[in-house]
Coordinates of C-alpha atoms in Angstrom, one line a residue:
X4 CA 78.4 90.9 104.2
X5 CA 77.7 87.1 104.1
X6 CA 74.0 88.4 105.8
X7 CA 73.5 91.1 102.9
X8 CA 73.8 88.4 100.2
X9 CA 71.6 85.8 101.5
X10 CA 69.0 88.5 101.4
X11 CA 70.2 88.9 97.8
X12 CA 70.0 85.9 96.3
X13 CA 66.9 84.7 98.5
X14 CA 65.0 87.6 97.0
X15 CA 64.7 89.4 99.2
X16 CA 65.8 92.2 97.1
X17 CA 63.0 91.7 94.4
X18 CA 60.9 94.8 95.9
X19 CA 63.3 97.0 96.1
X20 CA 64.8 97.3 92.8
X21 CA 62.7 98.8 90.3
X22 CA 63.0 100.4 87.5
X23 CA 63.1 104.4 86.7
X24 CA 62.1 105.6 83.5
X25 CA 65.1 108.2 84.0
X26 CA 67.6 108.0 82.0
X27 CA 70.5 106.1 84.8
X28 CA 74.1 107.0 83.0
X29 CA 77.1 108.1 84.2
X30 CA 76.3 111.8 85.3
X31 CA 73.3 110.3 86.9
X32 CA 75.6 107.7 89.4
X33 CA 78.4 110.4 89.9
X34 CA 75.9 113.2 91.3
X35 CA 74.6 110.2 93.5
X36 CA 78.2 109.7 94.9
X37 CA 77.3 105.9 93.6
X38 CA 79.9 105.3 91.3
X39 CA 83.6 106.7 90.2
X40 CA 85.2 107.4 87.0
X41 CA 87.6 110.3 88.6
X42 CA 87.4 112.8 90.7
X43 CA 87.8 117.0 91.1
X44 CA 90.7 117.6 92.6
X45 CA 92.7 120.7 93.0
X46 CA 95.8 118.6 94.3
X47 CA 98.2 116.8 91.1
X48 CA 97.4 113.2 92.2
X49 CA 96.9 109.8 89.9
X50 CA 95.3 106.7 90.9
X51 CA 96.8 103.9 88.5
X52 CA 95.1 100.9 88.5
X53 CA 96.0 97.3 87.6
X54 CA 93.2 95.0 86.4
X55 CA 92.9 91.1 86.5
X56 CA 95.7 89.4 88.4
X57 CA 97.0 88.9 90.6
X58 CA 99.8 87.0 87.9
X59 CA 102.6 85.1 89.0
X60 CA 105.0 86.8 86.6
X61 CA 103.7 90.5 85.7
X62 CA 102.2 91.0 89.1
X63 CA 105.9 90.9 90.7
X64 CA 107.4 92.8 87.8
X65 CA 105.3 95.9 88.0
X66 CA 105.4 95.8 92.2
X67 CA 109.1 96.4 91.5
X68 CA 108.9 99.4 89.5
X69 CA 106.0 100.9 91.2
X70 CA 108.8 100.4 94.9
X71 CA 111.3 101.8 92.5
X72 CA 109.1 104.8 92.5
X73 CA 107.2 105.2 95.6
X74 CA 103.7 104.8 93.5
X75 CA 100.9 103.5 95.4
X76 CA 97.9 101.9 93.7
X77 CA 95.3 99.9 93.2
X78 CA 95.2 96.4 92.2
X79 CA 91.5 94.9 90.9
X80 CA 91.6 91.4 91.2
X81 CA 90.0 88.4 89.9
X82 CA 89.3 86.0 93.3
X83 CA 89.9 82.8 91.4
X84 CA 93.3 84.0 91.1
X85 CA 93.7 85.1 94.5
X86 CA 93.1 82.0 95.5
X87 CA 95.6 80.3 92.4
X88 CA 98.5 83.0 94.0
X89 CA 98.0 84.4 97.5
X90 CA 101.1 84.9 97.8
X91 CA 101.9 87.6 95.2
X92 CA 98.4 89.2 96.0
X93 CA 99.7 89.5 99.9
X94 CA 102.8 91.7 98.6
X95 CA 100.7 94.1 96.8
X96 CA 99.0 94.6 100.6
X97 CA 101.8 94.6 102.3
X98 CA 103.7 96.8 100.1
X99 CA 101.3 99.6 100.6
X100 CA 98.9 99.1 97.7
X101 CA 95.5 98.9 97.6
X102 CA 93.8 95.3 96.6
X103 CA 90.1 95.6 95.4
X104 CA 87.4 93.0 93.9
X105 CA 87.5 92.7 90.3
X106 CA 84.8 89.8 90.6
X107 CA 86.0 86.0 91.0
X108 CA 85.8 84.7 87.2
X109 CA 85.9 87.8 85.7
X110 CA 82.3 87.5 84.5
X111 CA 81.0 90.5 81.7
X112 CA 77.9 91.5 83.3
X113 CA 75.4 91.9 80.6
X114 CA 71.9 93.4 81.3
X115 CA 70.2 92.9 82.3
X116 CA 72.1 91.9 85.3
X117 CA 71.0 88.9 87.7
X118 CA 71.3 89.8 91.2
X119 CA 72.0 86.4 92.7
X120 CA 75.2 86.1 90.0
X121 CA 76.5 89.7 90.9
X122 CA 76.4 89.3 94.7
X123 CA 77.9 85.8 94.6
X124 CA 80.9 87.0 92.2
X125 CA 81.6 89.4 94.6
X126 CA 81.0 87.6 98.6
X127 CA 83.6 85.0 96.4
X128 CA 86.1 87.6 96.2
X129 CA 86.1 89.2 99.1
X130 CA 86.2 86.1 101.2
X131 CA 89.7 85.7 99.8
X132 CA 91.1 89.0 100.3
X133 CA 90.2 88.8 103.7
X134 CA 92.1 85.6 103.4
X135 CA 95.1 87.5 102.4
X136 CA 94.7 90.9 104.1
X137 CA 92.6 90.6 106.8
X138 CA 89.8 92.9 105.8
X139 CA 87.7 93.8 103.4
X140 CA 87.9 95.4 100.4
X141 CA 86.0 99.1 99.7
X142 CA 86.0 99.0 95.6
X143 CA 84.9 96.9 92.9
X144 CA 85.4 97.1 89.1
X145 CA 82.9 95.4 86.5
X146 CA 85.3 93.6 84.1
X147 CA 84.7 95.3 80.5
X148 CA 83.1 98.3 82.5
X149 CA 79.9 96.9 82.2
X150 CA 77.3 97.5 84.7
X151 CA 73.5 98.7 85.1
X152 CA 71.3 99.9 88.4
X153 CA 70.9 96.1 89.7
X154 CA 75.3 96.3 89.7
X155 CA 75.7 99.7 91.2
X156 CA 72.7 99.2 93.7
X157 CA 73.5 95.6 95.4
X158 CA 77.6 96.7 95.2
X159 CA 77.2 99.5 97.0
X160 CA 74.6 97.7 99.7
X161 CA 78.0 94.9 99.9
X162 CA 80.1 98.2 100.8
X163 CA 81.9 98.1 97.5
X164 CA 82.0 101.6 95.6
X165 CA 82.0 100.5 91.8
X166 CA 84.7 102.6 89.9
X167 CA 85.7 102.6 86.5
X168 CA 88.4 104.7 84.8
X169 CA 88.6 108.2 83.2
X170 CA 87.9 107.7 79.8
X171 CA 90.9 109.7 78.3
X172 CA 93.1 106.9 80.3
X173 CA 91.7 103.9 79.2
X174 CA 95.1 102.5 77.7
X175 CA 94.1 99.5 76.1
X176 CA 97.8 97.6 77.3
X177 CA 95.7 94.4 77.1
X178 CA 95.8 94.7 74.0
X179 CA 99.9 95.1 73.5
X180 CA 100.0 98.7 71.3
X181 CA 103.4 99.4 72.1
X182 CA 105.1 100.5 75.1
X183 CA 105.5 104.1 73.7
X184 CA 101.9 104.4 73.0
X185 CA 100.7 102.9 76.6
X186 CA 103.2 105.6 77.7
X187 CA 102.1 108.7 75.7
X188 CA 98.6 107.6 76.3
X189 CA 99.0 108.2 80.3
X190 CA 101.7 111.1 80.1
X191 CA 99.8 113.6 77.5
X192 CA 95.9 112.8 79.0
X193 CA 97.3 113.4 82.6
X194 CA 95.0 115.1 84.4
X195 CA 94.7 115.9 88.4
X196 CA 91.7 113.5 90.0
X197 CA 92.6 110.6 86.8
X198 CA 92.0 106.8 87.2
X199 CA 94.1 105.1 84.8
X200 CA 93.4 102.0 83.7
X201 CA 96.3 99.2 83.3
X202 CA 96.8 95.7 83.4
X203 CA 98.8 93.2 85.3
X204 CA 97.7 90.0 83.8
X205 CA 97.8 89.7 80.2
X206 CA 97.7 87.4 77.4
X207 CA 101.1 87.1 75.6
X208 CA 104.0 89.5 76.7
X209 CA 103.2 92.2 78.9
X210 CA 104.2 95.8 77.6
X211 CA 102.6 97.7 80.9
X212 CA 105.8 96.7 83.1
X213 CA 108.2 98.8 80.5
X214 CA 105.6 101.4 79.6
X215 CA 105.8 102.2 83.4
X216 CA 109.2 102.7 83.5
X217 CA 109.0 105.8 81.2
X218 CA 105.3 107.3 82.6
X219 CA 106.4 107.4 86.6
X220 CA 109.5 109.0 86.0
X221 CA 108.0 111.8 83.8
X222 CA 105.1 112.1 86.0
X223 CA 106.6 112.8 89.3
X224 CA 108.7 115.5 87.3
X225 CA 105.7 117.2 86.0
X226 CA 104.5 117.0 89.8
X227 CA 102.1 114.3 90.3
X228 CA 101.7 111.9 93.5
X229 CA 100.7 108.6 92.3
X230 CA 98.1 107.2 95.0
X231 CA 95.0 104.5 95.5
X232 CA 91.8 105.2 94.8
X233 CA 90.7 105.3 98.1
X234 CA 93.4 107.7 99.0
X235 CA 92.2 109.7 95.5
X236 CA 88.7 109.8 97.0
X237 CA 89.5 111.3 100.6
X238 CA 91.4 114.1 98.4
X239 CA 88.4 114.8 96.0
X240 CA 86.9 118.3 96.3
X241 CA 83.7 116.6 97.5
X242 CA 85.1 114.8 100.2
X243 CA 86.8 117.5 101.6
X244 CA 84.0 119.8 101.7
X245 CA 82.1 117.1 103.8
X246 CA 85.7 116.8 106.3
X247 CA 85.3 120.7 106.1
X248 CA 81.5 120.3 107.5
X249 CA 82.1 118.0 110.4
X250 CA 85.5 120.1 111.6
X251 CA 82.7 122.8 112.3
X252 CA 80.3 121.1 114.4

């Protein structure tokens, strides 16, 4: 990875990227298998996913409901934090969750996006999960879901699938609404092959932990598996059509 990005920021890159007069949106990076906002699935599975800690407090909190619960998920984190609290970030690993990059400063990447910036962000980041896991991450969110060609295009070369979130779960927790609206929000938008978005650093008093408490429960009961996003994507109709393919050769 460190090899990729000194070709990246050297420039070596410069040639390569160009730009398309086609229109490059969301249905355009999905058909490329490039990007993520959910998937098709036939199976009743939910990726929830935790953005910007890991935090000391509501990190902890929310691992304890989601053991209370058998949910597995995914945890985007901001590598300045991973390096402020290793320790909480290793118990999300080694409790069976899924830690991805979230950037290391949590930087907005407006476009148009400078290459250099984006690949350092994310090298940063995954130097310290390795740090804490061993390995390296597969995914990356763009805080504020921001992102162009230049993002998807030098993520993807790093071996990091951008994802974002199904838009119909996008439950705005940063922003404190209420613990019965984070709640209602996930539990009447549930669909098979959702991302959810959530946070577990916030400013002010987290509602998420609480809000969890009441969307898990009623979840399972309605029949859903709650499960990582890289578990969500081996279960996507697409990916199993390719495991289909290979079984036959």
């Amino acid at each position: 990875m460190l090899a990729v990005y000194c070709g990246l920021a050297g420039g070596g890159w410069a040639g390569r990227v160009q730009a398309d007069p086609a229109v490059k949106n969301r249905t355009y990076f999905e058909q490329r298998g490039e990007m993520i906002w959910e998937v098709a699935t036939d199976q009743k599975v939910i990726a929830l996913t935790f953005d910007d800690g890991p935090d000391p407090a509501e990190t902890g909190q929310i691992l304890d409901v989601l053991r209370k619960f058998n949910a597995k998920c995914t945890f985007f984190a901001i590598g300045k934090r991973l390096a402020e609290y290793p320790d909480i970030a290793r118990r999300v690993a080694q409790e069976g969750h899924e830690l991805a990059n979230h950037t290391y400063n949590h930087v907005y990447f407006k476009p148009p996006i400078s290459k250099k910036q984006v690949a350092e962000e994310l090298v940063l980041t995954e130097n310290e999960i390795v740090k804490i896991t061993g390995r390296h991450s597969r995914l990356f969110r763009p805080p504020g879901g921001m992102y162009d060609e230049t993002l998807v295009e030098i993520s993807n070369t790093l071996g990091l699938k951008p994802v974002l979130w199904s838009w119909h779960q996008d439950t705005r927790d940063w922003n404190r609404p209420g613990v019965w609206n984070i709640s209602q929000k996930v539990i009447r938008n549930a669909r098979s092959g959702d991302i959810v978005l959530f946070h577990d650093h916030v400013y002010g008093e987290s509602q998420t932990r609480e809000a969890l408490t009441i969307i898990l429960p009623e979840l399972a009961k309605q029949g859903y598996r709650f499960v990582t996003v890289s578990e969500l994507i081996g279960l996507s109709e697409t990916q199993q059509a390719k495991n289909r393919r290979n079984l036959a050769f």
